CSV table of N, CA, C and O in Angstrom, one decimal:
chain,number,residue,atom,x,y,z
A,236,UNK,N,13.7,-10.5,31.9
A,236,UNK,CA,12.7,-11.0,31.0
A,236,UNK,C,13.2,-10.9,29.6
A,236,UNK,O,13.6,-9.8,29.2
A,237,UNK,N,13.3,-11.7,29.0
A,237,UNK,CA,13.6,-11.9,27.2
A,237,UNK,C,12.7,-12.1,26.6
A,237,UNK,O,12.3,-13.3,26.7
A,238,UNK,N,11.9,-11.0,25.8
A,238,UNK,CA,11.4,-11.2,24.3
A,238,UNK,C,11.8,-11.9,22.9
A,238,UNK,O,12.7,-11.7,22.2
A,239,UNK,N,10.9,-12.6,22.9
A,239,UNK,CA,11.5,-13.2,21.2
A,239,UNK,C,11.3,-12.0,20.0
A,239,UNK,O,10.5,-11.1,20.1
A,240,UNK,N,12.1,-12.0,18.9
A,240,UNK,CA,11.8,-11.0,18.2
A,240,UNK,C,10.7,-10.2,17.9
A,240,UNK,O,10.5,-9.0,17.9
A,241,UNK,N,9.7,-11.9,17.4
A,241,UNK,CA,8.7,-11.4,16.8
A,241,UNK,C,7.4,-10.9,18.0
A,241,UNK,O,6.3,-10.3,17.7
A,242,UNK,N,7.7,-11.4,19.3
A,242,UNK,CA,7.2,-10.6,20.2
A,242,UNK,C,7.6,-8.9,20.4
A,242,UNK,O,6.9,-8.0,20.2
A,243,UNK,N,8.9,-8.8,20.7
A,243,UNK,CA,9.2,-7.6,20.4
A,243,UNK,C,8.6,-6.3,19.2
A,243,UNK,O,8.2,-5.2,19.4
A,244,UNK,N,8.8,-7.0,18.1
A,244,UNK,CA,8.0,-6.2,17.2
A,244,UNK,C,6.8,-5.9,17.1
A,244,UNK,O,6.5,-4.9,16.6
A,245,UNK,N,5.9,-6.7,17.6
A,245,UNK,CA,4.5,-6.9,17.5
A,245,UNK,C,4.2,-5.9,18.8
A,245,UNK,O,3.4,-5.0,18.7
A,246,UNK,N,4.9,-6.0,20.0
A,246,UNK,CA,4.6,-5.1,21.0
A,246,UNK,C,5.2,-3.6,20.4
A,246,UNK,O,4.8,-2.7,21.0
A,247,UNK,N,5.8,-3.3,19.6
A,247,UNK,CA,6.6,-2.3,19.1
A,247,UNK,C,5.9,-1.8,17.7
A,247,UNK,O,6.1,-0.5,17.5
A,248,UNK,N,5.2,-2.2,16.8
A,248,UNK,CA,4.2,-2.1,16.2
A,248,UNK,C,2.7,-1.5,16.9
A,248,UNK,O,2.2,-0.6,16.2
A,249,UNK,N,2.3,-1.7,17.8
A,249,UNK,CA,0.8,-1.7,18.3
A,249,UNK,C,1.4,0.4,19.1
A,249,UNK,O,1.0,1.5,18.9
A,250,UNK,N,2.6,0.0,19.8
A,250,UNK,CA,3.2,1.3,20.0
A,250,UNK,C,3.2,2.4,19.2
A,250,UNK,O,2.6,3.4,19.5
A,251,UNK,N,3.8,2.3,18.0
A,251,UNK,CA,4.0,3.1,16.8
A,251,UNK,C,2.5,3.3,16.0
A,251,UNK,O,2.3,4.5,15.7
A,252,UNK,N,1.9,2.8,15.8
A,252,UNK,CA,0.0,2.3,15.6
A,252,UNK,C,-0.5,3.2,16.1
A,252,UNK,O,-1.0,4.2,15.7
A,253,UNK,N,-0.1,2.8,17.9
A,253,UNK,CA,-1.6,3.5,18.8
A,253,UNK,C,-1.6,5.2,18.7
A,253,UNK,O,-2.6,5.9,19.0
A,254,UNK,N,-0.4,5.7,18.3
A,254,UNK,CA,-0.2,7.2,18.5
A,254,UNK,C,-1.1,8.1,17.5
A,254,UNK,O,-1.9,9.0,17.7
A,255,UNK,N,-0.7,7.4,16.2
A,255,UNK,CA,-1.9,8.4,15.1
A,255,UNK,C,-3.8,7.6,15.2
A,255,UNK,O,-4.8,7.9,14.5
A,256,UNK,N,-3.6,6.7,16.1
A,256,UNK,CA,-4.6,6.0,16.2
A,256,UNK,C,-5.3,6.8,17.4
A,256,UNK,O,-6.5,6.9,17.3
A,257,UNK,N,-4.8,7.3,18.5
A,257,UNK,CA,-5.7,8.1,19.0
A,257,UNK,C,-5.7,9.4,18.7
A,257,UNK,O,-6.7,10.1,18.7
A,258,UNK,N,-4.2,9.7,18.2
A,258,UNK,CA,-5.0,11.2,17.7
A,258,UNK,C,-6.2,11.2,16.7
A,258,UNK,O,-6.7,12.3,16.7
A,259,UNK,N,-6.8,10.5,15.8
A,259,UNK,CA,-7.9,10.6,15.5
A,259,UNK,C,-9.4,10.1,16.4
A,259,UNK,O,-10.6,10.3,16.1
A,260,UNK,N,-8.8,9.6,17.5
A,260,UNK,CA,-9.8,9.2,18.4
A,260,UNK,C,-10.3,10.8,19.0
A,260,UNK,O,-11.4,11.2,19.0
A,261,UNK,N,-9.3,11.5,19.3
A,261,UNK,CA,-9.1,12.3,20.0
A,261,UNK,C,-10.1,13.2,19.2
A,261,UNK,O,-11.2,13.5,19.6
A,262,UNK,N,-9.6,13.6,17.9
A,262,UNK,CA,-10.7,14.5,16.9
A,262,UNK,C,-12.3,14.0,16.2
A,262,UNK,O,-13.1,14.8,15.8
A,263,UNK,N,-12.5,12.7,16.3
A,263,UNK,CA,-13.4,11.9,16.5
A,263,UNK,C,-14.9,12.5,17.9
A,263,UNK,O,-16.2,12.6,17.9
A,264,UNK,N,-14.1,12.7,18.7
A,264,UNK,CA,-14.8,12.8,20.1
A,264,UNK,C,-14.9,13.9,20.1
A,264,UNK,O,-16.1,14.3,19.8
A,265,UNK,N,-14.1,14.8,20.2
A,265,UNK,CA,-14.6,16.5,19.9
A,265,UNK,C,-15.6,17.0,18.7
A,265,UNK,O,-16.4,17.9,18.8
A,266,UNK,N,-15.4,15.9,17.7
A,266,UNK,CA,-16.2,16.3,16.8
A,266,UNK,C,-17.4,15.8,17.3
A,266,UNK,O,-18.2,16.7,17.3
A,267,UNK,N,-17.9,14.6,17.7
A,267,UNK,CA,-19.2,13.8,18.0
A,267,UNK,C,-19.5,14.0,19.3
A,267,UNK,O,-20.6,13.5,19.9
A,268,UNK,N,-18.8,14.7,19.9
A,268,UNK,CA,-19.5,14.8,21.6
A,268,UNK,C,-19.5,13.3,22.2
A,268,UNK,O,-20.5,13.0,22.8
A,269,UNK,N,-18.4,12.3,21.9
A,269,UNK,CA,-19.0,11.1,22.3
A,269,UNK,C,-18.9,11.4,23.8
A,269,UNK,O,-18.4,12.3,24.5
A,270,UNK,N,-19.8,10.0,24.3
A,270,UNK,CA,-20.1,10.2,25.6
A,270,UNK,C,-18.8,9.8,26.7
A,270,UNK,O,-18.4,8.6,26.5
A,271,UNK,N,-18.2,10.4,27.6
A,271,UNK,CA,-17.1,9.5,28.0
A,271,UNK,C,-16.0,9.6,27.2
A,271,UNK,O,-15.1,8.8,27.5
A,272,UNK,N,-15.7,10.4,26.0
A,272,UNK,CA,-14.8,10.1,24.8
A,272,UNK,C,-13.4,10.6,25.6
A,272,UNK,O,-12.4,10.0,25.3
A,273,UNK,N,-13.2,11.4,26.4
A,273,UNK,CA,-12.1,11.9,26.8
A,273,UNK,C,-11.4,10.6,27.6
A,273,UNK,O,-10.2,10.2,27.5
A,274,UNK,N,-12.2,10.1,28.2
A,274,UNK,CA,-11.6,9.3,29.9
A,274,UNK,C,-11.4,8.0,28.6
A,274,UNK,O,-10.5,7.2,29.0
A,275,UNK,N,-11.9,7.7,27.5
A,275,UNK,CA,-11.5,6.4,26.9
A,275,UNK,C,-10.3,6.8,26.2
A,275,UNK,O,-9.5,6.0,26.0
A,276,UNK,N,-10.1,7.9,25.8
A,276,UNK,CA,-8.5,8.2,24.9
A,276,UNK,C,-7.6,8.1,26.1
A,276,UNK,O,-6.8,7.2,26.3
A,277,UNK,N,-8.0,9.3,26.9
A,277,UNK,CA,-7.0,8.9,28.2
A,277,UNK,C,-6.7,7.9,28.2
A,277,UNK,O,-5.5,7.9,28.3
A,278,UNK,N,-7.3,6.7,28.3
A,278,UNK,CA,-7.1,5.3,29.1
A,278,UNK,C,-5.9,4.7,28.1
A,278,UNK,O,-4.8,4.3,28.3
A,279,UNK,N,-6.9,4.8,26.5
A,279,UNK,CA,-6.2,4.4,25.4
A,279,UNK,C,-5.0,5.4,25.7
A,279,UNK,O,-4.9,4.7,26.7
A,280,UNK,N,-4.3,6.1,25.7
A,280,UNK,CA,-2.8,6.9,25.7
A,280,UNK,C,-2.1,6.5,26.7
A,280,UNK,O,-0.9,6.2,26.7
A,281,UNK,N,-3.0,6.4,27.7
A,281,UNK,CA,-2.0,5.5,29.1
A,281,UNK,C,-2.0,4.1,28.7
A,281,UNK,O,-1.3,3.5,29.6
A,282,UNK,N,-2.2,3.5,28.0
A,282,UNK,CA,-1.7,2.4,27.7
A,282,UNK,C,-0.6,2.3,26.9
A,282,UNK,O,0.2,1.4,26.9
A,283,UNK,N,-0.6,3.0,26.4
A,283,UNK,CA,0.1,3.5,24.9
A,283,UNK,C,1.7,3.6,25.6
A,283,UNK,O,2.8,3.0,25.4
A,284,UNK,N,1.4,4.6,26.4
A,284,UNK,CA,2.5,4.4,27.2
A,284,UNK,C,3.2,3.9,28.0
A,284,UNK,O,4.3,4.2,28.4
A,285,UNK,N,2.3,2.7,28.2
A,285,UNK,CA,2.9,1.8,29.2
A,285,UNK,C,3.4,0.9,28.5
A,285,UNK,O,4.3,0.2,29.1
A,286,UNK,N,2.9,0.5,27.0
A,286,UNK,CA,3.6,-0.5,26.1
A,286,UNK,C,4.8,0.2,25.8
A,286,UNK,O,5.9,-0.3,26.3
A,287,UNK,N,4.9,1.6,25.0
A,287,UNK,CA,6.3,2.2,25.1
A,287,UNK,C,7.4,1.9,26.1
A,287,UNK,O,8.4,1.4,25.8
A,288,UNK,N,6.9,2.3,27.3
A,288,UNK,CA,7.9,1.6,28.4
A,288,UNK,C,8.6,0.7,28.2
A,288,UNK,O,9.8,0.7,27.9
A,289,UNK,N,7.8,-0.5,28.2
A,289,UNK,CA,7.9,-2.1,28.4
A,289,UNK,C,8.5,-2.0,27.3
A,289,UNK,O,9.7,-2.2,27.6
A,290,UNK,N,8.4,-1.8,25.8
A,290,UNK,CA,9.5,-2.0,24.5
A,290,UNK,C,10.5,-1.1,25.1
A,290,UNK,O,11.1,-1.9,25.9
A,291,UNK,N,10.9,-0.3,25.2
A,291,UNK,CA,11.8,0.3,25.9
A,291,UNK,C,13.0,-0.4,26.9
A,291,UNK,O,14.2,-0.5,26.5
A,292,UNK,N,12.6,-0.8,27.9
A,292,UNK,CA,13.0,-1.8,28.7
A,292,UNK,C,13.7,-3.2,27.7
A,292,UNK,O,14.8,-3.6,27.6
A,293,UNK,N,12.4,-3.4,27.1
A,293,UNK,CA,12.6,-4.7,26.6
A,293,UNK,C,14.1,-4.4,25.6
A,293,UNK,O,15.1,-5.0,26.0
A,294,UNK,N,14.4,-3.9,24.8
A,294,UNK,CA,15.1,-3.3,23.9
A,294,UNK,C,16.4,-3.2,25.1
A,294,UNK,O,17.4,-3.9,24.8
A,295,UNK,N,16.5,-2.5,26.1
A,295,UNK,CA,17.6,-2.2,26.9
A,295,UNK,C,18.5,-3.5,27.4
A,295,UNK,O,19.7,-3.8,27.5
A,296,UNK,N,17.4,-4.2,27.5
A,296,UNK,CA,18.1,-5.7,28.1
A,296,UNK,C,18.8,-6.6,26.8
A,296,UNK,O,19.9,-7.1,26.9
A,297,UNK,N,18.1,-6.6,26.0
A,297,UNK,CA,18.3,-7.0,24.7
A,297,UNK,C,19.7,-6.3,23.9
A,297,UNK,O,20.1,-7.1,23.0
A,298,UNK,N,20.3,-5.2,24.0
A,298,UNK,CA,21.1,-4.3,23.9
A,298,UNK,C,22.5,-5.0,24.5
A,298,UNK,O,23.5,-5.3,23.9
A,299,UNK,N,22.3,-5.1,26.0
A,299,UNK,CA,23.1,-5.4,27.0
A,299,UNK,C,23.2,-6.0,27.0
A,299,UNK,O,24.4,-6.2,27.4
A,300,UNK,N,22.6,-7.2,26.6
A,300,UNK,CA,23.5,-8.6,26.1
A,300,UNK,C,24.0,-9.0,24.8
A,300,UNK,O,24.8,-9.9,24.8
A,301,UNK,N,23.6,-8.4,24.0
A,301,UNK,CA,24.0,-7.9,22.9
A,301,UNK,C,25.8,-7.7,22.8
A,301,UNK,O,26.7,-8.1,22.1
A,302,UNK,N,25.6,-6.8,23.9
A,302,UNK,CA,26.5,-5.6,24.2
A,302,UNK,C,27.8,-6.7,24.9
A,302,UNK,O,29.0,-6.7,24.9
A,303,UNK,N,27.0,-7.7,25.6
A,303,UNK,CA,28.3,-8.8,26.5
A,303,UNK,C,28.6,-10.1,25.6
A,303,UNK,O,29.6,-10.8,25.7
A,304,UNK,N,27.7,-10.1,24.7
A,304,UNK,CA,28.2,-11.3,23.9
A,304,UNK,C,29.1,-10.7,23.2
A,304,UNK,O,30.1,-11.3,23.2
A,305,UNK,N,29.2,-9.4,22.4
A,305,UNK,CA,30.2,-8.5,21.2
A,305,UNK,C,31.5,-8.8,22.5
A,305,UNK,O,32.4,-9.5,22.1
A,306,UNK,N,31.6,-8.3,23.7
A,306,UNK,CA,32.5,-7.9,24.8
A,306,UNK,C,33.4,-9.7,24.8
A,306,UNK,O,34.6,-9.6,24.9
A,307,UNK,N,33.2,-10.3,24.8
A,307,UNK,CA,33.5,-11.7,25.3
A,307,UNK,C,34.1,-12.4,23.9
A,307,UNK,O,34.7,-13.5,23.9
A,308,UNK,N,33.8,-11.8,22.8
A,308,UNK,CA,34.1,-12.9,21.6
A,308,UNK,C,35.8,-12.0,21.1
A,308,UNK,O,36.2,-10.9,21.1
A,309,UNK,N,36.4,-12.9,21.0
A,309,UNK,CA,38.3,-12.8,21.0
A,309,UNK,C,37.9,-12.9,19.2
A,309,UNK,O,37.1,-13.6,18.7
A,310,UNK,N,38.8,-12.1,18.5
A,310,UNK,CA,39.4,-11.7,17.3
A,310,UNK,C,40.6,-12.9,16.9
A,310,UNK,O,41.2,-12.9,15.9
């Protein structure tokens, strides 16, 4: 699978975002007692993580060819 840049970034952006974005979810809910507040950060951080992955990934493949076009070009 190939990401275009600006897909890359944007999935790589929302990554870097969601982390200080639930830690105030997280102190939000403790402070308010919201209802369910735990199982919704959870859900929100498991996602969090699963976009990490995926840029992760995405980035590795992107690397590696990277990595074969640099390998193949003659001086």
């Amino acid at each position: 699978m190939t990401l275009s840049n600006k897909a890359y970034d944007t999935i790589k952006a929302i990554g870097l975002v969601a982390v200080p974005i639930l830690t105030f979810l997280v102190a939000i809910v403790n402070i308010w007692n919201i209802p369910y507040g735990d199982q919704i950060v959870a859900t929100l951080a498991a996602v969090d993580v699963l976009i990490g992955a995926f840029v992760s990934v995405a980035k590795n493949i992107y690397d590696r060819k990277e990595k074969n076009i640099e390998d193949s070009t003659y001086y």
